[in-house]
Amino acid sequence: MFQNKRCLVTGGAGFLGSHLCEALLARGAEVLSVDNYFTGRRSNIGHLLNNPRFEAMRHDVTVPLFVEVDAIFNFACPASPVHYQHDPVATTKVSVHGAINMLGLAKRLRVPILQASTREVYGDPEMHPQRENYWGHVNPIGPRACYDEGKRCAETLFFDYRRQHALPIKVIRIFNTYGPRMLPNDGRVVSNFIVQALRGEPITIYGDGSQTRSFCYVDDLIDGALRMMASPADFTGPVNIGNPEECTVRDLAEQIIAQTGARSELRFMPLPQDDPRKRQPDITLARSALGWQPSVRLQDGLAKTIAYFDALLSQSALREPAVA
Ligand code: NAD
Ligand code: UDP
């Protein structure tokens, strides 16, 4: 499917985008990474630069792009609440203008385009676990809305381009994914807890830690994204890609303490506004339509992620606690 195909990955220098570039190259594709390096790092793709089938372009997807490719993976958008709330207007722009520009490119080229959507379209869900036919429960004026509503509008645009222009679209709704190449100061829970544990700092639990999330290891997620792009043209999704193994944030903290052997204490802090109480994907559709299900258990994925951060912190002064 991907052999000798020219694939554009927006957000290609980010956490998921860099793993996707690698996986596409491994399947014989030519890969063009487009990124403005807002939360991405050139070091994430540095090891790919010598590959003659790989090219990296600095570009902001809110500006139109004219290139020739055979398929588009639209992954550009900060995903951590800390980063997407840093400049909320820019977050809405990257989701909406970025989608319009990439859909326009796909329309001109008549090529398939896959959108990295999110479980955040379900907001603070009243249906549990979340199935794709649930319309969601999102506060449209809260601090998470720039991301949630931006991603919802992007889905609307994808389906309107399909209806209006018969564009071959694909939409995956990604649930919390973790693994190597998350930023150490990313603000997301897995990276925060691991970095805090490795530094022997207190583990910061927001609220009482009873809220739940379901964590998917990055390799499983990329496998799901590739299967989705390779699926029959009439299967558009949206389809949930995530690991249904649900745990509380407190359980996650205790597991990371146990696996790192840290002596960190738990520090309880205020729960951010509109923080979803629970989250678990129903992956019946991914199983039946894509033959996909996650294979990496949380304990094993955490072990690989801990090893990554351990090596990263050993190379730098990052291991030392910040000077107050
Ligand atoms: P990330 O922040 O590591 O990667 C996002 C990438 O997009 C970065 O490289 C960043 O520099 C780039 N980017 C941001 N604004 C841009 C712009 N205007 N122009 C070009 N590039 C831009 O986040 P991630 O976890 O890799 O997420 C990638 C995609 O997957 C995002 O669209 C995100 O919404 C989606 N997603 C991720 C998760 C997850 O758990 N990781 C969950 C749901 C959805
Ligand atoms: N969280 C936490 N401590 C942290 C970072 C996050 O308790 O240091 C909580 C956060 O409030 C949320 C969950 O962990 O309930 C997942 O947060 P994350 O930012 O990773 O993702 P999202 O809320 O978008 O699912």
mmCIF file of C-alpha atoms and ligand atoms in Angstrom:
data_model
loop_
_atom_site.group_PDB
_atom_site.id
_atom_site.type_symbol
_atom_site.label_atom_id
_atom_site.label_comp_id
_atom_site.label_asym_id
_atom_site.label_seq_id
_atom_site.Cartn_x
_atom_site.Cartn_y
_atom_site.Cartn_z
ATOM 1 C CA MET A 1 0.000 0.000 0.000
ATOM 2 C CA PHE A 2 2.713 2.531 0.938
ATOM 3 C CA GLN A 3 5.598 1.243 -1.201
ATOM 4 C CA ASN A 4 6.928 4.142 -3.335
ATOM 5 C CA LYS A 5 3.972 6.350 -2.336
ATOM 6 C CA ARG A 6 4.744 9.983 -1.498
ATOM 7 C CA CYS A 7 3.219 10.618 1.926
ATOM 8 C CA LEU A 8 2.858 14.052 3.511
ATOM 9 C CA VAL A 9 2.870 14.044 7.328
ATOM 10 C CA THR A 10 1.912 17.381 8.876
ATOM 11 C CA GLY A 11 3.253 17.647 12.412
ATOM 12 C CA GLY A 12 5.941 15.190 11.288
ATOM 13 C CA ALA A 13 8.487 16.365 13.880
ATOM 14 C CA GLY A 14 6.073 15.864 16.785
ATOM 15 C CA PHE A 15 5.637 12.886 19.079
ATOM 16 C CA LEU A 16 3.185 10.869 16.960
ATOM 17 C CA GLY A 17 4.230 12.411 13.631
ATOM 18 C CA SER A 18 7.864 11.339 13.978
ATOM 19 C CA HIS A 19 6.867 7.730 14.730
ATOM 20 C CA LEU A 20 4.504 7.834 11.746
ATOM 21 C CA CYS A 21 7.292 9.095 9.445
ATOM 22 C CA GLU A 22 9.498 6.222 10.628
ATOM 23 C CA ALA A 23 6.776 3.617 10.088
ATOM 24 C CA LEU A 24 6.009 4.916 6.583
ATOM 25 C CA LEU A 25 9.693 4.850 5.620
ATOM 26 C CA ALA A 26 9.915 1.284 6.924
ATOM 27 C CA ARG A 27 7.067 0.383 4.548
ATOM 28 C CA GLY A 28 8.891 1.813 1.526
ATOM 29 C CA ALA A 29 7.148 5.188 1.283
ATOM 30 C CA GLU A 30 8.687 8.548 0.460
ATOM 31 C CA VAL A 31 7.917 10.906 3.336
ATOM 32 C CA LEU A 32 7.609 14.682 3.459
ATOM 33 C CA SER A 33 7.407 16.020 7.021
ATOM 34 C CA VAL A 34 5.895 19.486 7.331
ATOM 35 C CA ASP A 35 6.203 21.160 10.724
ATOM 36 C CA ASN A 36 6.626 24.637 12.229
ATOM 37 C CA TYR A 37 8.415 23.140 15.291
ATOM 38 C CA PHE A 38 6.002 24.672 17.809
ATOM 39 C CA THR A 39 5.986 21.514 19.948
ATOM 40 C CA GLY A 40 7.964 19.311 17.558
ATOM 41 C CA ARG A 41 11.729 18.915 17.605
ATOM 42 C CA ARG A 42 14.200 18.493 14.776
ATOM 43 C CA SER A 43 15.925 15.928 16.992
ATOM 44 C CA ASN A 44 12.805 13.720 16.699
ATOM 45 C CA ILE A 45 13.517 13.293 12.976
ATOM 46 C CA GLY A 46 17.286 13.898 12.944
ATOM 47 C CA HIS A 47 17.986 10.188 12.475
ATOM 48 C CA LEU A 48 15.792 10.172 9.336
ATOM 49 C CA LEU A 49 17.503 13.054 7.526
ATOM 50 C CA ASN A 50 20.093 10.827 5.829
ATOM 51 C CA ASN A 51 17.380 8.673 4.322
ATOM 52 C CA PRO A 52 17.007 9.682 0.632
ATOM 53 C CA ARG A 53 13.271 8.953 0.832
ATOM 54 C CA PHE A 54 12.784 11.482 3.666
ATOM 55 C CA GLU A 55 12.466 15.254 3.458
ATOM 56 C CA ALA A 56 11.665 17.823 6.157
ATOM 57 C CA MET A 57 10.082 21.193 5.451
ATOM 58 C CA ARG A 58 9.554 24.046 7.924
ATOM 59 C CA HIS A 59 6.068 25.335 7.210
ATOM 60 C CA ASP A 60 3.013 26.530 9.138
ATOM 61 C CA VAL A 61 -0.086 24.639 7.958
ATOM 62 C CA THR A 62 -2.304 27.662 8.545
ATOM 63 C CA VAL A 63 -0.683 28.902 5.304
ATOM 64 C CA PRO A 64 -1.601 27.083 2.048
ATOM 65 C CA LEU A 65 0.895 24.518 0.794
ATOM 66 C CA PHE A 66 1.549 23.401 -2.785
ATOM 67 C CA VAL A 67 3.369 20.067 -3.066
ATOM 68 C CA GLU A 68 2.818 16.854 -5.022
ATOM 69 C CA VAL A 69 1.999 13.819 -2.869
ATOM 70 C CA ASP A 70 -0.098 10.629 -3.008
ATOM 71 C CA ALA A 71 -1.543 10.685 0.530
ATOM 72 C CA ILE A 72 -1.822 13.146 3.422
ATOM 73 C CA PHE A 73 -1.688 12.434 7.165
ATOM 74 C CA ASN A 74 -2.837 15.585 8.989
ATOM 75 C CA PHE A 75 -1.222 15.458 12.445
ATOM 76 C CA ALA A 76 -0.184 19.110 12.979
ATOM 77 C CA CYS A 77 -1.651 20.487 16.220
ATOM 78 C CA PRO A 78 -0.301 20.752 19.770
ATOM 79 C CA ALA A 79 -1.911 17.948 21.796
ATOM 80 C CA SER A 80 -0.950 18.661 25.411
ATOM 81 C CA PRO A 81 -3.418 20.876 27.331
ATOM 82 C CA VAL A 82 -0.498 23.046 28.518
ATOM 83 C CA HIS A 83 0.629 23.677 24.949
ATOM 84 C CA TYR A 84 -2.748 24.036 23.252
ATOM 85 C CA GLN A 85 -3.928 26.475 25.944
ATOM 86 C CA HIS A 86 -0.721 28.552 25.661
ATOM 87 C CA ASP A 87 -2.064 30.304 22.523
ATOM 88 C CA PRO A 88 -5.685 29.166 22.187
ATOM 89 C CA VAL A 89 -6.416 31.263 19.096
ATOM 90 C CA ALA A 90 -3.445 29.682 17.301
ATOM 91 C CA THR A 91 -4.762 26.238 18.356
ATOM 92 C CA THR A 92 -8.146 26.861 16.729
ATOM 93 C CA LYS A 93 -6.359 28.207 13.649
ATOM 94 C CA VAL A 94 -4.125 25.176 13.252
ATOM 95 C CA SER A 95 -7.116 22.835 13.588
ATOM 96 C CA VAL A 96 -9.478 24.747 11.304
ATOM 97 C CA HIS A 97 -7.275 26.673 8.831
ATOM 98 C CA GLY A 98 -4.817 23.782 8.798
ATOM 99 C CA ALA A 99 -7.641 21.366 7.916
ATOM 100 C CA ILE A 100 -8.963 23.683 5.190
ATOM 101 C CA ASN A 101 -5.509 24.033 3.652
ATOM 102 C CA MET A 102 -4.749 20.310 3.739
ATOM 103 C CA LEU A 103 -8.230 19.406 2.436
ATOM 104 C CA GLY A 104 -7.743 21.933 -0.359
ATOM 105 C CA LEU A 105 -4.434 20.283 -1.231
ATOM 106 C CA ALA A 106 -6.054 16.816 -1.164
ATOM 107 C CA LYS A 107 -8.884 18.092 -3.373
ATOM 108 C CA ARG A 108 -6.472 19.535 -5.941
ATOM 109 C CA LEU A 109 -4.455 16.303 -6.013
ATOM 110 C CA ARG A 110 -7.465 13.940 -5.566
ATOM 111 C CA VAL A 111 -5.587 11.965 -2.887
ATOM 112 C CA PRO A 112 -6.726 10.381 0.398
ATOM 113 C CA ILE A 113 -6.342 12.440 3.559
ATOM 114 C CA LEU A 114 -6.390 11.147 7.134
ATOM 115 C CA GLN A 115 -7.269 13.404 10.062
ATOM 116 C CA ALA A 116 -5.730 12.857 13.510
ATOM 117 C CA SER A 117 -8.861 13.684 15.472
ATOM 118 C CA THR A 118 -9.290 13.097 19.155
ATOM 119 C CA ARG A 119 -11.412 11.651 21.932
ATOM 120 C CA GLU A 120 -11.766 15.302 23.014
ATOM 121 C CA VAL A 121 -14.646 15.552 20.532
ATOM 122 C CA TYR A 122 -16.558 13.594 23.234
ATOM 123 C CA GLY A 123 -15.647 16.228 25.886
ATOM 124 C CA ASP A 124 -16.555 15.196 29.443
ATOM 125 C CA PRO A 125 -18.561 12.179 28.249
ATOM 126 C CA GLU A 126 -21.954 11.073 29.522
ATOM 127 C CA MET A 127 -21.632 7.803 27.544
ATOM 128 C CA HIS A 128 -19.142 5.279 28.867
ATOM 129 C CA PRO A 129 -17.226 3.776 27.177
ATOM 130 C CA GLN A 130 -17.341 6.185 24.255
ATOM 131 C CA ARG A 131 -18.620 4.919 20.905
ATOM 132 C CA GLU A 132 -18.261 6.775 17.624
ATOM 133 C CA ASN A 133 -21.998 7.546 17.387
ATOM 134 C CA TYR A 134 -21.870 9.606 20.617
ATOM 135 C CA TRP A 135 -22.067 13.348 19.801
ATOM 136 C CA GLY A 136 -20.186 14.471 22.870
ATOM 137 C CA HIS A 137 -20.467 16.832 25.821
ATOM 138 C CA VAL A 138 -18.132 19.759 25.240
ATOM 139 C CA ASN A 139 -18.114 23.145 26.986
ATOM 140 C CA PRO A 140 -17.800 25.460 23.948
ATOM 141 C CA ILE A 141 -16.466 28.431 25.958
ATOM 142 C CA GLY A 142 -14.100 26.739 28.418
ATOM 143 C CA PRO A 143 -10.292 26.604 28.366
ATOM 144 C CA ARG A 144 -10.237 23.248 26.501
ATOM 145 C CA ALA A 145 -12.659 24.485 23.813
ATOM 146 C CA CYS A 146 -9.940 25.842 21.493
ATOM 147 C CA TYR A 147 -8.754 22.271 21.012
ATOM 148 C CA ASP A 148 -12.038 20.357 21.377
ATOM 149 C CA GLU A 149 -14.111 22.647 19.164
ATOM 150 C CA GLY A 150 -11.244 23.148 16.711
ATOM 151 C CA LYS A 151 -10.993 19.384 16.258
ATOM 152 C CA ARG A 152 -14.795 19.050 16.026
ATOM 153 C CA CYS A 153 -14.885 21.723 13.306
ATOM 154 C CA ALA A 154 -12.051 19.943 11.481
ATOM 155 C CA GLU A 155 -14.156 16.744 11.456
ATOM 156 C CA THR A 156 -17.087 18.773 10.071
ATOM 157 C CA LEU A 157 -14.832 20.086 7.298
ATOM 158 C CA PHE A 158 -13.600 16.584 6.454
ATOM 159 C CA PHE A 159 -17.141 15.236 6.090
ATOM 160 C CA ASP A 160 -18.291 18.300 4.119
ATOM 161 C CA TYR A 161 -15.385 17.875 1.692
ATOM 162 C CA ARG A 162 -16.473 14.271 1.325
ATOM 163 C CA ARG A 163 -20.134 15.187 0.682
ATOM 164 C CA GLN A 164 -19.417 18.261 -1.454
ATOM 165 C CA HIS A 165 -16.299 17.167 -3.351
ATOM 166 C CA ALA A 166 -16.336 13.339 -3.018
ATOM 167 C CA LEU A 167 -12.930 13.531 -1.360
ATOM 168 C CA PRO A 168 -11.499 10.248 0.014
ATOM 169 C CA ILE A 169 -11.299 11.090 3.733
ATOM 170 C CA LYS A 170 -10.345 9.094 6.831
ATOM 171 C CA VAL A 171 -10.888 10.199 10.430
ATOM 172 C CA ILE A 172 -9.381 8.518 13.486
ATOM 173 C CA ARG A 173 -10.236 9.594 17.027
ATOM 174 C CA ILE A 174 -7.091 9.083 19.059
ATOM 175 C CA PHE A 175 -7.284 8.355 22.803
ATOM 176 C CA ASN A 176 -4.439 9.221 25.210
ATOM 177 C CA THR A 177 -1.259 7.913 23.619
ATOM 178 C CA TYR A 178 2.181 7.804 25.231
ATOM 179 C CA GLY A 179 5.715 6.683 24.485
ATOM 180 C CA PRO A 180 9.235 7.830 23.642
ATOM 181 C CA ARG A 181 9.611 11.362 22.198
ATOM 182 C CA MET A 182 6.969 12.972 24.324
ATOM 183 C CA LEU A 183 8.517 16.181 25.599
ATOM 184 C CA PRO A 184 9.800 16.024 29.188
ATOM 185 C CA ASN A 185 8.020 19.332 29.920
ATOM 186 C CA ASP A 186 5.021 18.439 27.811
ATOM 187 C CA GLY A 187 2.535 18.672 30.694
ATOM 188 C CA ARG A 188 0.765 15.419 29.802
ATOM 189 C CA VAL A 189 0.266 12.997 32.623
ATOM 190 C CA VAL A 190 2.501 10.092 31.561
ATOM 191 C CA SER A 191 5.540 12.250 30.782
ATOM 192 C CA ASN A 192 4.989 14.423 33.861
ATOM 193 C CA PHE A 193 4.793 11.454 36.239
ATOM 194 C CA ILE A 194 7.779 9.623 34.735
ATOM 195 C CA VAL A 195 10.015 12.705 34.761
ATOM 196 C CA GLN A 196 8.948 13.550 38.318
ATOM 197 C CA ALA A 197 9.591 9.971 39.472
ATOM 198 C CA LEU A 198 13.026 9.817 37.820
ATOM 199 C CA ARG A 199 13.995 13.103 39.473
ATOM 200 C CA GLY A 200 12.627 11.978 42.844
ATOM 201 C CA GLU A 201 10.216 14.909 42.856
ATOM 202 C CA PRO A 202 6.633 14.746 44.159
ATOM 203 C CA ILE A 203 4.122 13.314 41.677
ATOM 204 C CA THR A 204 1.550 16.027 40.928
ATOM 205 C CA ILE A 205 -1.961 14.561 40.964
ATOM 206 C CA TYR A 206 -4.663 16.981 39.844
ATOM 207 C CA GLY A 207 -7.836 16.520 41.894
ATOM 208 C CA ASP A 208 -8.100 13.333 43.971
ATOM 209 C CA GLY A 209 -6.752 11.178 41.126
ATOM 210 C CA SER A 210 -9.995 9.232 40.698
ATOM 211 C CA GLN A 211 -10.493 10.479 37.114
ATOM 212 C CA THR A 212 -9.727 7.794 34.563
ATOM 213 C CA ARG A 213 -7.905 7.616 31.252
ATOM 214 C CA SER A 214 -7.069 4.715 28.910
ATOM 215 C CA PHE A 215 -3.477 4.774 27.698
ATOM 216 C CA CYS A 216 -2.347 3.471 24.315
ATOM 217 C CA TYR A 217 1.294 2.827 23.457
ATOM 218 C CA VAL A 218 2.527 4.757 20.425
ATOM 219 C CA ASP A 219 3.374 1.679 18.278
ATOM 220 C CA ASP A 220 -0.211 0.439 18.548
ATOM 221 C CA LEU A 221 -1.554 3.852 17.607
ATOM 222 C CA ILE A 222 0.647 4.121 14.511
ATOM 223 C CA ASP A 223 -0.394 0.626 13.435
ATOM 224 C CA GLY A 224 -4.043 1.739 13.713
ATOM 225 C CA ALA A 225 -3.416 4.925 11.701
ATOM 226 C CA LEU A 226 -1.683 2.990 8.903
ATOM 227 C CA ARG A 227 -4.440 0.360 8.788
ATOM 228 C CA MET A 228 -6.986 3.154 8.543
ATOM 229 C CA MET A 229 -5.234 4.783 5.582
ATOM 230 C CA ALA A 230 -4.950 1.381 3.883
ATOM 231 C CA SER A 231 -8.631 0.503 4.463
ATOM 232 C CA PRO A 232 -11.237 0.517 1.640
ATOM 233 C CA ALA A 233 -12.104 4.002 0.316
ATOM 234 C CA ASP A 234 -15.709 3.810 1.505
ATOM 235 C CA PHE A 235 -14.613 3.408 5.148
ATOM 236 C CA THR A 236 -14.250 6.994 6.360
ATOM 237 C CA GLY A 237 -14.576 6.517 10.110
ATOM 238 C CA PRO A 238 -14.637 8.265 12.459
ATOM 239 C CA VAL A 239 -13.065 5.358 14.262
ATOM 240 C CA ASN A 240 -11.717 5.247 17.818
ATOM 241 C CA ILE A 241 -8.064 4.218 18.136
ATOM 242 C CA GLY A 242 -7.094 3.693 21.736
ATOM 243 C CA ASN A 243 -6.483 1.118 24.411
ATOM 244 C CA PRO A 244 -9.620 0.190 26.389
ATOM 245 C CA GLU A 245 -7.519 -0.720 29.470
ATOM 246 C CA GLU A 246 -8.766 2.056 31.776
ATOM 247 C CA CYS A 247 -7.052 3.203 34.965
ATOM 248 C CA THR A 248 -7.322 6.067 37.430
ATOM 249 C CA VAL A 249 -4.695 8.784 37.437
ATOM 250 C CA ARG A 250 -3.774 7.733 40.965
ATOM 251 C CA ASP A 251 -3.243 4.124 39.867
ATOM 252 C CA LEU A 252 -1.032 5.384 37.045
ATOM 253 C CA ALA A 253 1.074 7.366 39.529
ATOM 254 C CA GLU A 254 1.484 4.328 41.777
ATOM 255 C CA GLN A 255 2.397 2.090 38.851
ATOM 256 C CA ILE A 256 5.061 4.549 37.656
ATOM 257 C CA ILE A 257 6.483 4.852 41.180
ATOM 258 C CA ALA A 258 6.673 1.051 41.397
ATOM 259 C CA GLN A 259 8.275 0.647 37.955
ATOM 260 C CA THR A 260 10.866 3.399 38.471
ATOM 261 C CA GLY A 261 11.591 2.412 42.073
ATOM 262 C CA ALA A 262 11.150 6.082 42.980
ATOM 263 C CA ARG A 263 10.525 7.325 46.474
ATOM 264 C CA SER A 264 8.372 10.212 45.294
ATOM 265 C CA GLU A 265 5.394 11.247 47.387
ATOM 266 C CA LEU A 266 1.994 12.071 45.892
ATOM 267 C CA ARG A 267 1.151 15.790 45.838
ATOM 268 C CA PHE A 268 -2.540 16.601 45.292
ATOM 269 C CA MET A 269 -3.255 19.806 43.375
ATOM 270 C CA PRO A 270 -6.416 21.515 42.066
ATOM 271 C CA LEU A 271 -8.208 19.798 39.194
ATOM 272 C CA PRO A 272 -8.099 21.930 36.019
ATOM 273 C CA GLN A 273 -11.440 23.287 34.762
ATOM 274 C CA ASP A 274 -13.460 20.914 32.530
ATOM 275 C CA ASP A 275 -11.050 18.011 33.139
ATOM 276 C CA PRO A 276 -12.989 14.947 31.864
ATOM 277 C CA ARG A 277 -13.949 12.540 34.693
ATOM 278 C CA LYS A 278 -13.515 9.353 32.713
ATOM 279 C CA ARG A 279 -12.434 8.089 29.348
ATOM 280 C CA GLN A 280 -12.417 4.707 27.684
ATOM 281 C CA PRO A 281 -12.690 3.941 23.981
ATOM 282 C CA ASP A 282 -15.139 1.418 22.603
ATOM 283 C CA ILE A 283 -12.996 -0.138 19.870
ATOM 284 C CA THR A 284 -15.577 -2.540 18.409
ATOM 285 C CA LEU A 285 -15.512 -0.637 15.102
ATOM 286 C CA ALA A 286 -11.686 -0.606 14.848
ATOM 287 C CA ARG A 287 -11.671 -4.344 15.552
ATOM 288 C CA SER A 288 -14.235 -5.192 12.882
ATOM 289 C CA ALA A 289 -13.369 -2.642 10.157
ATOM 290 C CA LEU A 290 -9.567 -2.576 10.535
ATOM 291 C CA GLY A 291 -8.804 -5.858 12.296
ATOM 292 C CA TRP A 292 -6.984 -3.642 14.800
ATOM 293 C CA GLN A 293 -6.557 -3.893 18.539
ATOM 294 C CA PRO A 294 -3.769 -2.774 20.833
ATOM 295 C CA SER A 295 -1.164 -5.340 21.780
ATOM 296 C CA VAL A 296 1.128 -3.487 24.212
ATOM 297 C CA ARG A 297 0.154 -3.722 27.885
ATOM 298 C CA LEU A 298 0.454 -0.578 30.006
ATOM 299 C CA GLN A 299 3.247 -2.052 32.118
ATOM 300 C CA ASP A 300 5.342 -2.883 29.030
ATOM 301 C CA GLY A 301 4.722 0.441 27.306
ATOM 302 C CA LEU A 302 5.597 2.299 30.498
ATOM 303 C CA ALA A 303 8.849 0.314 30.794
ATOM 304 C CA LYS A 304 9.924 1.476 27.314
ATOM 305 C CA THR A 305 8.878 5.058 28.009
ATOM 306 C CA ILE A 306 10.697 5.100 31.352
ATOM 307 C CA ALA A 307 13.845 3.789 29.653
ATOM 308 C CA TYR A 308 13.589 6.594 27.074
ATOM 309 C CA PHE A 309 13.246 9.359 29.668
ATOM 310 C CA ASP A 310 15.938 7.805 31.848
ATOM 311 C CA ALA A 311 18.408 7.982 28.939
ATOM 312 C CA LEU A 312 17.269 11.500 28.011
ATOM 313 C CA LEU A 313 17.644 12.835 31.544
ATOM 314 C CA SER A 314 21.042 11.165 31.945
ATOM 315 C CA GLN A 315 22.331 13.047 28.885
ATOM 316 C CA SER A 316 21.304 16.442 30.182
ATOM 317 C CA ALA A 317 20.883 18.623 33.206
ATOM 318 C CA LEU A 318 17.174 17.838 33.037
ATOM 319 C CA ARG A 319 17.552 15.251 35.791
ATOM 320 C CA GLU A 320 18.279 17.970 38.334
ATOM 321 C CA PRO A 321 15.177 19.496 39.926
ATOM 322 C CA ALA A 322 14.487 23.033 38.719
ATOM 323 C CA VAL A 323 16.065 25.680 40.973
ATOM 324 C CA ALA A 324 13.248 27.473 42.804
HETATM 325 P P1 NAD B 1 2.839 17.019 19.389
HETATM 326 O O1 NAD B 1 2.590 18.341 20.017
HETATM 327 O O2 NAD B 1 4.031 16.239 19.810
HETATM 328 O O3 NAD B 1 2.899 17.131 17.819
HETATM 329 C C1 NAD B 1 2.220 18.128 17.091
HETATM 330 C C2 NAD B 1 3.125 18.584 15.968
HETATM 331 O O4 NAD B 1 2.443 19.581 15.180
HETATM 332 C C3 NAD B 1 4.415 19.255 16.493
HETATM 333 O O5 NAD B 1 5.512 18.761 15.798
HETATM 334 C C4 NAD B 1 4.175 20.737 16.211
HETATM 335 O O6 NAD B 1 5.372 21.462 16.042
HETATM 336 C C5 NAD B 1 3.341 20.662 14.950
HETATM 337 N N1 NAD B 1 2.571 21.881 14.711
HETATM 338 C C6 NAD B 1 1.818 22.577 15.593
HETATM 339 N N2 NAD B 1 1.284 23.650 14.989
HETATM 340 C C7 NAD B 1 1.678 23.610 13.684
HETATM 341 C C8 NAD B 1 1.462 24.452 12.554
HETATM 342 N N3 NAD B 1 0.680 25.548 12.638
HETATM 343 N N4 NAD B 1 2.041 24.133 11.381
HETATM 344 C C9 NAD B 1 2.837 23.023 11.277
HETATM 345 N N5 NAD B 1 3.090 22.201 12.312
HETATM 346 C C10 NAD B 1 2.507 22.491 13.509
HETATM 347 O O7 NAD B 1 1.493 16.165 19.626
HETATM 348 P P2 NAD B 1 1.165 14.656 19.290
HETATM 349 O O8 NAD B 1 0.825 13.974 20.552
HETATM 350 O O9 NAD B 1 2.201 14.094 18.414
HETATM 351 O O10 NAD B 1 -0.186 14.817 18.474
HETATM 352 C C11 NAD B 1 -0.197 14.764 17.058
HETATM 353 C C12 NAD B 1 -1.639 14.834 16.558
HETATM 354 O O11 NAD B 1 -2.410 13.776 17.123
HETATM 355 C C13 NAD B 1 -2.351 16.130 16.929
HETATM 356 O O12 NAD B 1 -3.180 16.527 15.858
HETATM 357 C C14 NAD B 1 -3.188 15.739 18.106
HETATM 358 O O13 NAD B 1 -4.345 16.536 18.232
HETATM 359 C C15 NAD B 1 -3.545 14.303 17.782
HETATM 360 N N6 NAD B 1 -3.843 13.538 18.990
HETATM 361 C C16 NAD B 1 -2.843 13.115 19.825
HETATM 362 C C17 NAD B 1 -3.171 12.420 20.982
HETATM 363 C C18 NAD B 1 -2.120 11.889 21.934
HETATM 364 O O14 NAD B 1 -2.487 11.305 22.955
HETATM 365 N N7 NAD B 1 -0.845 12.013 21.667
HETATM 366 C C19 NAD B 1 -4.508 12.184 21.280
HETATM 367 C C20 NAD B 1 -5.497 12.658 20.434
HETATM 368 C C21 NAD B 1 -5.155 13.320 19.273
HETATM 369 N N1 UDP B 2 -2.867 15.083 35.333
HETATM 370 C C1 UDP B 2 -2.385 14.986 36.625
HETATM 371 N N2 UDP B 2 -1.118 15.425 36.884
HETATM 372 C C2 UDP B 2 -0.303 15.927 35.924
HETATM 373 C C3 UDP B 2 -0.798 16.013 34.595
HETATM 374 C C4 UDP B 2 -2.084 15.588 34.342
HETATM 375 O O1 UDP B 2 -3.089 14.519 37.529
HETATM 376 O O2 UDP B 2 0.845 16.288 36.241
HETATM 377 C C5 UDP B 2 -4.215 14.588 35.059
HETATM 378 C C6 UDP B 2 -5.112 15.558 34.286
HETATM 379 O O3 UDP B 2 -5.782 16.441 35.175
HETATM 380 C C7 UDP B 2 -6.063 14.591 33.604
HETATM 381 C C8 UDP B 2 -5.196 13.373 33.312
HETATM 382 O O4 UDP B 2 -4.093 13.465 34.203
HETATM 383 O O5 UDP B 2 -7.107 14.229 34.470
HETATM 384 C C9 UDP B 2 -4.687 13.299 31.878
HETATM 385 O O6 UDP B 2 -4.084 14.542 31.562
HETATM 386 P P1 UDP B 2 -3.361 14.818 30.188
HETATM 387 O O7 UDP B 2 -2.995 16.267 30.187
HETATM 388 O O8 UDP B 2 -2.286 13.835 29.964
HETATM 389 O O9 UDP B 2 -4.463 14.522 29.060
HETATM 390 P P2 UDP B 2 -6.017 14.846 28.891
HETATM 391 O O10 UDP B 2 -6.565 15.547 30.089
HETATM 392 O O11 UDP B 2 -6.083 15.696 27.655
HETATM 393 O O12 UDP B 2 -6.609 13.507 28.722
#
